[in-house]
Structures are given as structure tokens and as C-alpha cells.
């Protein structure tokens, strides 16, 4: 198994290209199940999660070609609308195939995703929405078996779940009549999915707001679509720059997708400049403590919470972080403490008291964003070496992160154990 070794203390300086968004690419790939002609996606990131979705869809009978960053997908009528446990358990986003399969084929059998490190993550909101569209759903041997011709309906989500909004929207494009999804999630990745589905012939309006309206259509065709930039990756590199008192520019980013985050970076004392698709952040005069609360979009993204916490371990003062999206998302805190951080957890709140320095230590990655936060902490450590184990977590969501950090002057390498 690989591990990542980081020797910190060097400010990161330079620019780095942001890849296409993982959380957009995965539902877009699932959405291609609805198309009765080829779908071509550009700017697809080469990530473990994308390969997992590729494997799942290929297993169902989709033809996929993935070269460079372009993926061509063809889902003909012979698709087997089943997603087996072995593939779904490795990646929760596999559950996104449920809506499009049900919408197009009128039936689907998808394994329940099961537990995951950052909380129980149930799928009740997805299922209630599909039931509201008239699907009959039963749980059989760990699988969700859904059937029925869908009919448009008005339905309000209990919580603006990203995945549930996407699943219900993908089912509704083939439902008969009008669907209204209230309390919908507003993430940019949902807007991106709606854009692609509309280009395929769907009639979706309001994506990006909390009320999405869908008029069902008889069939969807193919299209070409460019995946939006990954806002979480952009944020992670910017944080790595600021945390090391460096000066990092992310290229091919979209600052509009990071509203609260960039404000918080400024509040922490960083200089932040936005110019077209470039965002630059630099910290020359140290970092100040800031408080923040994770919330559904446009609030502070839970997917940037762990990396921000790493940066704040050395801020001047005391920061208070409240996590409201996931129930168990402070897994990185214990590892950061092993590197010298001063963090207390009280329920869903973390109190981070800034310390003078961090030191390298062997640490364990527990999930994707926690592992990114450990990389940032390793880059901040003034002495010693940080060895991060279980780096497969980081490969799920960042394309060769160590090589791109080396490009910014970091002393980081991947070694095989
Ligand atoms: C997506 C993102 C993930 C991000 C998360 C929140 C993808 C592939 N993943 O995950 O990176 O961290 O949004 O921004 O896009 N919930 C329920 N019942 C449900 C569904 C969700 O209780 O049926 C709860 C979850 O347990 C969690 C919260 O709602 O506490 C948010 O989850 P959700 O927005 O659904 O996240 P995902 O779509 O899984």
C-alpha cells in the first residue's frame, strides 16, 4: 500500500490547474444512462471514484471510452439495471444510478450503500422522493428494488440532500407530467447536471435554487458537455498556500462557487484576488482565527472543513468550527492533535486553539477530505516528517496530489510500502 511522506516548513508558491469536479462528473456519468445516443464528457478528472463509476456502468452494459480527460458513453437498450453491492459499497455515489435507471427503464435494483466513515448517511430522502413520483420501492436482501412508470408530483425534501436532489431530478426527466422538487439542494454540481440533461432534451428549470421544476419528456438524446471545475480541489490548494504562508494561484477555477469560503480566507488574513478563472491567495502576515459553520450550498462546504481546520491549527487565537451537514466529520482532529494541534471536540463543534508550531508524525487517513487536511498539516509542520497511510482515500478525489504540490515547491513524495 502507498504512503505519502511530507517534510513541511516551506511556503508553497506558484500556480496549479484545477481539474473537473468529481462531484459533478459522477452524477453526470450516471445521467448518461438516460441518453439514447452517445454522451461525451470533457474535463473528466482521472480519479479513483470516476474509475469506480466507470466499472459500475460498464458492468451494466454501458460502452465507455475514457481517453485523456474525455469520456464517451453509450447506454443502449440492453442495459441491465442493477448495481451490485461489491461496487456500491466502495462508493456511495454509485447510488446515483437509481434515479436514471428507474426513469428510463421503469425498474432498478441497486444495493444500499451501507455505512461510511463520516456518518450513517442514509438514503431515505432519495427513496421518499422516488416514491412520491409513483415508484414502488422495497428493500430486499440489502438491495433497493424500485419499479413503476413515474408520474410527475410535487415533493419537498426533508433536507436539501445533494444526492437525493440529483437522483429525483434524473428520475423526473422521464416521468409523465410536471415534477416540483422543493427544498432542493443548490450546489453548482446540480446546476451542471441540469445543464447537461437539458442539452440532452430534458426540461428542467430552477436548478441552483431551492425549487426545481421538471417537465417530463419521452426520450433523451446525446450531447457533449464540459464538467465544471472542482471547487473543493481549488479550495484545498488555496488553503495549502495560505497555511504555509505562501502564495498560490489556482487556474481554471470558478470563484463564484466558493463564496463563503473565500470570505473566510480573507477574514483569516489572506490576500485573495480573483481574475477570470484564476484565484490567488497569499498570507504574508500570519493567519487569524476564524469561526465558521458548514452548511448546504451556498454555505461553507463541509468538504472543505477538515482542510480549513488544519490551517487554523496555527492561527492566532481560538477558532470555533461547527459541522452541521455530517454527524461524524472531525476524524482528522485526533491526527492533527498528534502533530501538536490543540483541538477540543464538543459534539458537532470543534474548538481550535492556535499553536506556535506543528511537528511531523505518522498519521492515518480516514476519509477523503480528512486525508487532504493531513497533507496540509504535514506541509505546515516546521520539523519532522509526516507519513500519511491509507492514501487510497486521497486518490478517490485528488488527481496525483503529491505531484501537483511538488509543482508548488512542496517536499512531498509517494512511496510504496
Ligand atoms: C454529496 C457530495 C459530498 C458532500 C455532500 C454534502 C457527491 C458525490 N458527494 O454527498 O462530497 O460532502 O454532498 O455537501 O456529490 N442524508 C439523509 N438521508 C438521505 C440523504 C442524505 O439523512 O437520504 C443526510 C446525510 O446523512 C448527510 C446529509 O444528509 O448528513 C447531507 O448528505 P447529502 O447532501 O445527501 O450528501 P451526498 O449527496 O451523499
Coordinates of C-alpha atoms and ligand atoms in Angstrom, one line a residue:
X1 CA 0.0 0.0 0.0
X2 CA 1.2 3.5 -0.8
X3 CA 2.0 6.2 1.8
X4 CA 2.7 9.8 1.3
X5 CA 5.7 11.4 3.0
X6 CA 5.7 15.2 3.7
X7 CA 8.5 17.3 5.0
X8 CA 7.0 20.7 5.8
X9 CA 8.1 24.2 6.6
X10 CA 8.3 25.5 3.0
X11 CA 5.9 28.2 1.7
X12 CA 4.0 27.0 -1.4
X13 CA 4.3 29.3 -4.3
X14 CA 3.1 29.1 -7.9
X15 CA 0.0 28.1 -9.8
X16 CA -1.8 24.9 -10.3
X17 CA -4.6 23.8 -12.7
X18 CA -7.9 22.7 -11.1
X19 CA -9.4 19.6 -12.6
X20 CA -13.0 18.9 -13.4
X21 CA -15.2 18.4 -10.3
X22 CA -15.5 14.8 -9.0
X23 CA -18.9 15.6 -7.6
X24 CA -20.2 16.8 -10.9
X25 CA -18.6 14.1 -13.0
X26 CA -20.1 11.2 -11.0
X27 CA -23.8 12.2 -11.4
X28 CA -23.1 13.3 -15.0
X29 CA -21.9 9.8 -15.7
X30 CA -25.0 8.3 -14.1
X31 CA -27.1 10.8 -16.1
X32 CA -25.7 9.4 -19.3
X33 CA -27.8 6.3 -18.6
X34 CA -30.8 8.4 -19.7
X35 CA -29.4 9.1 -23.2
X36 CA -30.4 7.1 -26.2
X37 CA -27.3 8.4 -28.1
X38 CA -23.7 8.9 -27.2
X39 CA -22.8 11.4 -24.4
X40 CA -19.3 12.9 -24.5
X41 CA -17.9 14.5 -21.3
X42 CA -14.9 16.7 -21.3
X43 CA -12.7 17.8 -18.4
X44 CA -13.4 14.5 -16.6
X45 CA -10.9 14.1 -13.7
X46 CA -8.8 10.9 -13.6
X47 CA -9.8 9.8 -10.1
X48 CA -10.4 6.5 -8.4
X49 CA -14.1 7.4 -7.9
X50 CA -14.5 8.1 -11.6
X51 CA -12.9 4.7 -12.4
X52 CA -15.3 3.0 -9.9
X53 CA -18.3 4.6 -11.6
X54 CA -16.9 3.6 -15.0
X55 CA -16.7 0.0 -13.7
X56 CA -20.2 0.1 -12.4
X57 CA -21.7 1.5 -15.6
X58 CA -19.6 -0.8 -17.8
X59 CA -20.9 -3.8 -15.7
X60 CA -24.4 -2.8 -16.5
X61 CA -23.7 -2.8 -20.2
X62 CA -22.8 0.8 -21.0
X63 CA -20.0 1.3 -23.5
X64 CA -17.4 3.7 -22.2
X65 CA -14.2 5.1 -23.7
X66 CA -12.0 7.2 -21.5
X67 CA -9.0 8.8 -23.1
X68 CA -7.2 11.9 -21.9
X69 CA -9.9 13.7 -20.0
X70 CA -12.7 12.9 -22.4
X71 CA -15.2 10.2 -21.8
X72 CA -17.6 8.9 -24.4
X73 CA -20.6 6.9 -23.1
X74 CA -23.3 4.9 -24.8
X75 CA -26.2 3.3 -23.0
X76 CA -28.2 1.2 -25.3
X77 CA -31.5 -0.5 -24.5
X78 CA -29.7 -3.7 -23.4
X79 CA -28.6 -2.1 -20.1
X80 CA -29.0 -4.4 -17.0
X81 CA -30.5 -2.0 -14.5
X82 CA -28.6 -3.5 -11.5
X83 CA -25.9 -2.1 -9.3
X84 CA -24.2 -4.9 -7.2
X85 CA -23.1 -4.5 -3.5
X86 CA -19.5 -5.0 -4.3
X87 CA -19.3 -1.9 -6.4
X88 CA -21.8 0.3 -4.5
X89 CA -20.2 -0.3 -1.1
X90 CA -16.9 1.2 -2.3
X91 CA -18.5 4.4 -3.4
X92 CA -21.7 5.9 -2.2
X93 CA -22.2 7.9 -5.4
X94 CA -23.0 4.6 -7.1
X95 CA -26.5 5.1 -5.7
X96 CA -27.0 7.9 -8.3
X97 CA -27.8 5.3 -10.9
X98 CA -31.1 4.6 -9.2
X99 CA -33.0 7.6 -10.5
X100 CA -31.9 7.4 -14.1
X101 CA -32.4 3.7 -14.3
X102 CA -35.9 3.9 -12.9
X103 CA -36.7 6.9 -15.1
X104 CA -35.7 5.2 -18.4
X105 CA -36.3 1.5 -17.8
X106 CA -39.1 1.6 -15.2
X107 CA -37.1 -0.6 -12.9
X108 CA -33.8 -0.8 -11.0
X109 CA -32.1 -2.9 -8.4
X110 CA -29.4 -1.0 -6.5
X111 CA -27.5 -2.1 -3.4
X112 CA -27.9 0.0 -0.3
X113 CA -24.6 1.8 0.2
X114 CA -24.1 0.9 3.8
X115 CA -22.1 2.7 6.5
X116 CA -19.3 5.1 5.9
X117 CA -16.6 6.8 8.0
X118 CA -18.3 10.2 8.2
X119 CA -21.7 9.0 9.5
X120 CA -24.5 6.7 8.8
X121 CA -25.6 8.5 5.6
X122 CA -29.0 7.0 5.0
X123 CA -30.8 7.2 1.6
X124 CA -34.4 7.8 3.0
X125 CA -34.7 11.2 1.3
X126 CA -33.8 9.7 -2.1
X127 CA -36.4 6.9 -1.7
X128 CA -39.2 9.2 -0.4
X129 CA -38.7 11.4 -3.5
X130 CA -38.9 8.4 -5.9
X131 CA -41.9 7.1 -4.1
X132 CA -43.6 10.5 -4.5
X133 CA -43.1 10.0 -8.2
X134 CA -45.0 6.8 -8.0
X135 CA -42.2 4.2 -7.8
X136 CA -42.9 1.2 -5.7
X137 CA -39.9 0.5 -3.6
X138 CA -38.9 -2.4 -1.4
X139 CA -35.8 -3.4 0.3
X140 CA -34.7 -7.0 -0.5
X141 CA -31.5 -8.6 0.7
X142 CA -29.7 -5.3 1.1
X143 CA -30.9 -4.0 -2.2
X144 CA -33.4 -1.3 -3.1
X145 CA -35.8 -2.7 -5.7
X146 CA -37.7 0.1 -7.4
X147 CA -40.3 -0.3 -10.1
X148 CA -43.0 1.6 -11.9
X149 CA -43.8 4.1 -14.6
X150 CA -43.2 7.5 -13.0
X151 CA -45.7 10.4 -12.8
X152 CA -44.8 14.0 -12.0
X153 CA -45.5 15.2 -8.5
X154 CA -44.8 18.0 -6.0
X155 CA -42.4 16.9 -3.3
X156 CA -40.4 18.7 -0.7
X157 CA -37.2 17.2 0.6
X158 CA -36.7 16.8 4.4
X159 CA -33.2 18.2 4.0
X160 CA -31.5 19.6 0.9
X161 CA -29.5 16.4 0.2
X162 CA -27.3 16.8 -2.9
X163 CA -27.5 13.2 -4.0
X164 CA -31.3 12.9 -3.4
X165 CA -31.9 16.1 -5.4
X166 CA -29.8 14.7 -8.3
X167 CA -31.5 11.2 -8.1
X168 CA -35.0 12.6 -8.1
X169 CA -34.3 15.1 -10.8
X170 CA -32.8 12.4 -13.0
X171 CA -35.9 10.2 -12.5
X172 CA -38.3 13.1 -13.1
X173 CA -37.0 13.9 -16.5
X174 CA -38.7 10.8 -17.8
X175 CA -41.8 11.0 -15.6
X176 CA -45.1 11.8 -17.1
X177 CA -46.0 15.5 -16.5
X178 CA -44.7 18.1 -14.1
X179 CA -42.5 17.5 -11.0
X180 CA -41.6 20.1 -8.4
X181 CA -38.7 19.4 -6.0
X182 CA -38.9 21.8 -3.1
X183 CA -36.1 22.4 -0.5
X184 CA -33.8 21.2 -3.3
X185 CA -30.0 21.3 -2.8
X186 CA -28.5 24.3 -4.6
X187 CA -24.9 23.0 -5.2
X188 CA -23.2 24.1 -8.5
X189 CA -22.9 20.4 -9.4
X190 CA -26.7 20.1 -9.5
X191 CA -26.8 23.0 -11.9
X192 CA -24.2 21.4 -14.0
X193 CA -26.2 18.1 -14.2
X194 CA -29.3 20.1 -15.1
X195 CA -27.4 21.8 -17.9
X196 CA -26.3 18.5 -19.4
X197 CA -29.7 16.9 -19.1
X198 CA -31.4 19.9 -20.7
X199 CA -28.9 19.7 -23.6
X200 CA -30.0 16.1 -23.9
X201 CA -33.6 17.2 -24.3
X202 CA -34.8 17.4 -20.7
X203 CA -36.9 20.3 -19.5
X204 CA -35.5 21.3 -16.1
X205 CA -35.7 24.8 -14.6
X206 CA -34.7 26.3 -11.3
X207 CA -31.6 24.1 -10.7
X208 CA -29.3 26.1 -8.4
X209 CA -32.4 27.4 -6.5
X210 CA -34.4 25.5 -3.9
X211 CA -37.3 24.8 -6.2
X212 CA -36.5 22.7 -9.2
X213 CA -39.3 22.1 -11.8
X214 CA -39.1 19.3 -14.3
X215 CA -41.4 18.6 -17.2
X216 CA -41.1 15.0 -18.2
X217 CA -40.1 14.1 -21.8
X218 CA -40.5 10.9 -23.9
X219 CA -36.8 10.4 -24.6
X220 CA -33.4 12.0 -24.2
X221 CA -30.6 12.2 -26.8
X222 CA -26.9 12.5 -26.6
X223 CA -24.8 15.6 -26.0
X224 CA -21.2 17.0 -25.4
X225 CA -20.6 18.6 -22.1
X226 CA -17.7 20.1 -20.2
X227 CA -17.5 19.3 -16.4
X228 CA -17.3 22.4 -14.2
X229 CA -14.1 23.0 -12.2
X230 CA -13.7 21.3 -8.8
X231 CA -14.4 23.9 -6.2
X232 CA -13.2 21.7 -3.4
X233 CA -9.9 21.0 -5.1
X234 CA -9.4 24.7 -5.7
X235 CA -10.1 25.4 -2.1
X236 CA -7.7 22.7 -0.9
X237 CA -4.8 24.1 -2.9
X238 CA -5.6 27.7 -1.8
X239 CA -5.6 26.6 1.8
X240 CA -2.3 24.7 1.4
X241 CA -0.8 28.0 0.1
X242 CA -2.2 30.2 2.9
X243 CA -1.4 27.6 5.6
X244 CA 2.2 27.6 4.6
X245 CA 2.3 31.4 4.4
X246 CA 2.8 31.1 0.6
X247 CA 1.2 32.5 -2.5
X248 CA -0.8 30.1 -4.6
X249 CA -2.9 30.7 -7.7
X250 CA -5.5 28.2 -8.9
X251 CA -6.2 28.2 -12.6
X252 CA -9.4 27.1 -14.3
X253 CA -11.4 27.7 -11.1
X254 CA -14.7 29.4 -10.5
X255 CA -14.7 31.8 -7.6
X256 CA -18.5 32.1 -7.8
X257 CA -18.7 28.6 -6.5
X258 CA -16.7 29.5 -3.3
X259 CA -18.5 32.5 -1.9
X260 CA -18.3 32.0 1.9
X261 CA -15.0 30.1 1.7
X262 CA -13.2 33.0 0.0
X263 CA -14.7 35.4 2.5
X264 CA -13.4 33.2 5.4
X265 CA -10.0 33.1 3.9
X266 CA -9.9 36.9 3.8
X267 CA -11.2 37.0 7.4
X268 CA -8.3 34.8 8.3
X269 CA -5.9 37.5 7.0
X270 CA -5.2 36.1 3.5
X271 CA -5.0 38.3 0.5
X272 CA -7.4 36.9 -2.1
X273 CA -7.6 38.1 -5.7
X274 CA -10.0 36.8 -8.4
X275 CA -9.3 37.4 -12.0
X276 CA -11.4 35.5 -14.5
X277 CA -10.8 31.8 -13.9
X278 CA -7.9 32.4 -11.6
X279 CA -8.0 32.7 -7.8
X280 CA -4.9 33.8 -5.9
X281 CA -4.5 33.6 -2.2
X282 CA -1.4 34.7 -0.2
X283 CA -0.7 35.1 3.5
X284 CA 2.1 37.3 4.4
X285 CA 1.2 38.5 7.9
X286 CA 0.2 35.2 9.6
X287 CA -3.2 33.7 10.0
X288 CA -6.0 34.9 12.3
X289 CA -8.5 32.6 14.0
X290 CA -12.0 32.5 12.3
X291 CA -15.3 30.8 13.2
X292 CA -17.3 29.0 10.6
X293 CA -20.3 26.7 10.2
X294 CA -20.6 24.1 7.5
X295 CA -24.0 24.3 5.6
X296 CA -25.5 23.2 2.4
X297 CA -24.5 25.5 -0.6
X298 CA -24.1 28.4 -0.7
X299 CA -22.8 28.0 2.9
X300 CA -19.3 26.9 3.8
X301 CA -18.8 23.4 2.2
X302 CA -18.4 20.5 4.6
X303 CA -15.9 19.1 2.1
X304 CA -13.5 22.0 3.0
X305 CA -14.0 21.8 6.7
X306 CA -11.1 19.5 7.5
X307 CA -8.6 21.3 5.4
X308 CA -9.6 24.7 6.9
X309 CA -9.3 23.1 10.4
X310 CA -5.7 22.1 9.5
X311 CA -4.9 25.7 8.5
X312 CA -6.4 27.1 11.7
X313 CA -4.3 24.9 14.0
X314 CA -1.6 27.6 13.7
X315 CA -3.8 30.7 13.6
X316 CA -3.5 33.5 16.2
X317 CA -6.4 32.9 18.6
X318 CA -9.2 30.5 19.0
X319 CA -11.4 29.3 16.1
X320 CA -14.8 27.6 16.5
X321 CA -16.0 25.2 13.8
X322 CA -19.5 23.9 13.7
X323 CA -20.2 20.9 11.4
X324 CA -24.0 20.7 10.6
X325 CA -24.0 18.6 7.5
X326 CA -22.5 15.3 8.6
X327 CA -22.6 13.8 12.1
X328 CA -19.1 12.5 12.4
X329 CA -16.8 14.6 10.4
X330 CA -14.0 15.6 12.7
X331 CA -12.0 12.4 12.1
X332 CA -8.9 14.5 11.2
X333 CA -8.9 16.2 14.6
X334 CA -7.2 13.4 16.6
X335 CA -4.5 13.0 14.0
X336 CA -3.9 16.8 14.0
X337 CA -3.5 16.7 17.8
X338 CA -0.8 14.0 17.3
X339 CA 1.0 16.6 15.2
X340 CA 0.9 19.2 18.0
X341 CA -2.5 20.9 17.4
X342 CA -4.8 21.9 20.3
X343 CA -8.3 20.9 19.4
X344 CA -11.3 20.1 21.6
X345 CA -14.4 18.5 20.3
X346 CA -17.8 19.1 21.9
X347 CA -20.5 17.3 19.9
X348 CA -20.6 18.9 16.4
X349 CA -18.3 21.8 17.4
X350 CA -14.5 21.9 17.4
X351 CA -12.5 24.5 19.3
X352 CA -9.2 25.0 17.7
X353 CA -6.6 27.0 19.7
X354 CA -3.8 28.2 17.5
X355 CA -0.3 26.8 18.4
X356 CA 3.1 28.1 17.5
X357 CA 4.2 25.0 15.5
X358 CA 3.2 21.6 14.3
X359 CA 5.6 18.7 14.0
X360 CA 5.6 15.8 11.6
X361 CA 4.2 12.4 12.8
X362 CA 2.9 9.2 11.3
X363 CA -0.8 9.6 10.7
X364 CA -3.7 7.7 9.3
X365 CA -6.1 9.0 6.6
X366 CA -9.7 8.1 7.5
X367 CA -11.6 9.6 4.6
X368 CA -11.0 11.7 1.5
X369 CA -11.1 15.3 2.9
X370 CA -9.5 14.3 6.3
X371 CA -6.6 13.0 4.3
X372 CA -6.2 16.3 2.4
X373 CA -6.2 18.0 5.8
X374 CA -3.3 15.8 7.0
X375 CA -1.4 16.7 3.9
X376 CA -1.9 20.4 4.6
X377 CA -0.8 19.9 8.2
X378 CA 2.3 18.0 7.1
X379 CA 3.2 20.9 4.8
X380 CA 2.8 23.3 7.7
X381 CA 5.0 21.3 10.2
X382 CA 8.2 23.0 10.9
X383 CA 10.1 19.9 11.8
X384 CA 10.0 16.2 11.3
X385 CA 8.3 14.1 8.6
X386 CA 4.6 13.3 8.3
X387 CA 3.9 9.8 6.9
X388 CA 0.3 9.5 5.8
X389 CA -1.1 6.0 5.5
X390 CA -4.2 4.8 3.7
X391 CA -3.7 7.3 0.9
X392 CA -6.2 5.5 -1.3
X393 CA -8.7 7.8 0.3
X394 CA -7.0 10.8 -1.2
X395 CA -6.8 9.2 -4.6
X396 CA -10.6 9.0 -4.6
X397 CA -10.8 12.7 -5.0
X398 CA -7.5 14.3 -5.9
X399 CA -5.6 13.5 -9.1
X400 CA -1.9 12.9 -8.1
X401 CA -2.0 15.5 -5.4
X402 CA 1.7 15.0 -4.5
X403 CA 3.0 15.7 -8.0
X404 CA 0.9 18.9 -8.2
X405 CA 2.1 20.0 -4.7
X406 CA 5.7 19.4 -5.8
X407 CA 5.0 21.9 -8.6
X408 CA 4.3 24.4 -5.9
X409 CA 7.6 23.7 -4.2
X410 CA 6.4 21.2 -1.6
X411 CA 8.7 18.5 -0.3
X412 CA 6.3 15.5 -0.7
X413 CA 6.6 12.1 -2.2
X414 CA 4.6 8.9 -2.6
X415 CA 6.3 5.7 -1.6
X416 CA 5.3 2.0 -1.8
X417 CA 5.5 0.1 1.4
Ligands
LIG1 C1 -22.5 15.0 -1.6 C2 -21.1 15.0 -2.0 C3 -20.2 15.0 -0.8 C4 -20.6 16.2 0.1 C5 -22.1 16.2 0.4 C6 -22.5 17.4 1.2 C7 -21.1 13.8 -4.1 C8 -20.7 12.6 -4.9 N1 -20.8 13.8 -2.8 O1 -22.8 13.8 -0.9 O2 -18.8 15.2 -1.2 O3 -19.9 16.1 1.3 O4 -22.8 16.1 -0.8 O5 -22.2 18.5 0.5 O6 -21.7 14.8 -4.7 N2 -29.0 12.4 4.3 C9 -30.0 11.7 4.9 N3 -30.8 11.0 4.1 C10 -30.6 10.9 2.7 C11 -29.6 11.6 2.1 C12 -28.8 12.3 2.9 O7 -30.2 11.7 6.1 O8 -31.4 10.2 2.0 C13 -28.1 13.2 5.2 C14 -26.7 12.6 5.1 O9 -26.5 11.6 6.0 C15 -25.8 13.9 5.5 C16 -26.6 15.0 4.8 O10 -28.0 14.5 4.6 O11 -25.8 14.0 6.9 C17 -26.1 15.5 3.5 O12 -25.9 14.5 2.6 P1 -26.1 14.7 1.1 O13 -26.2 16.1 0.7 O14 -27.0 13.7 0.6 O15 -24.6 14.2 0.6 P2 -24.2 13.3 -0.6 O16 -25.1 13.6 -1.8 O17 -24.1 11.9 -0.1

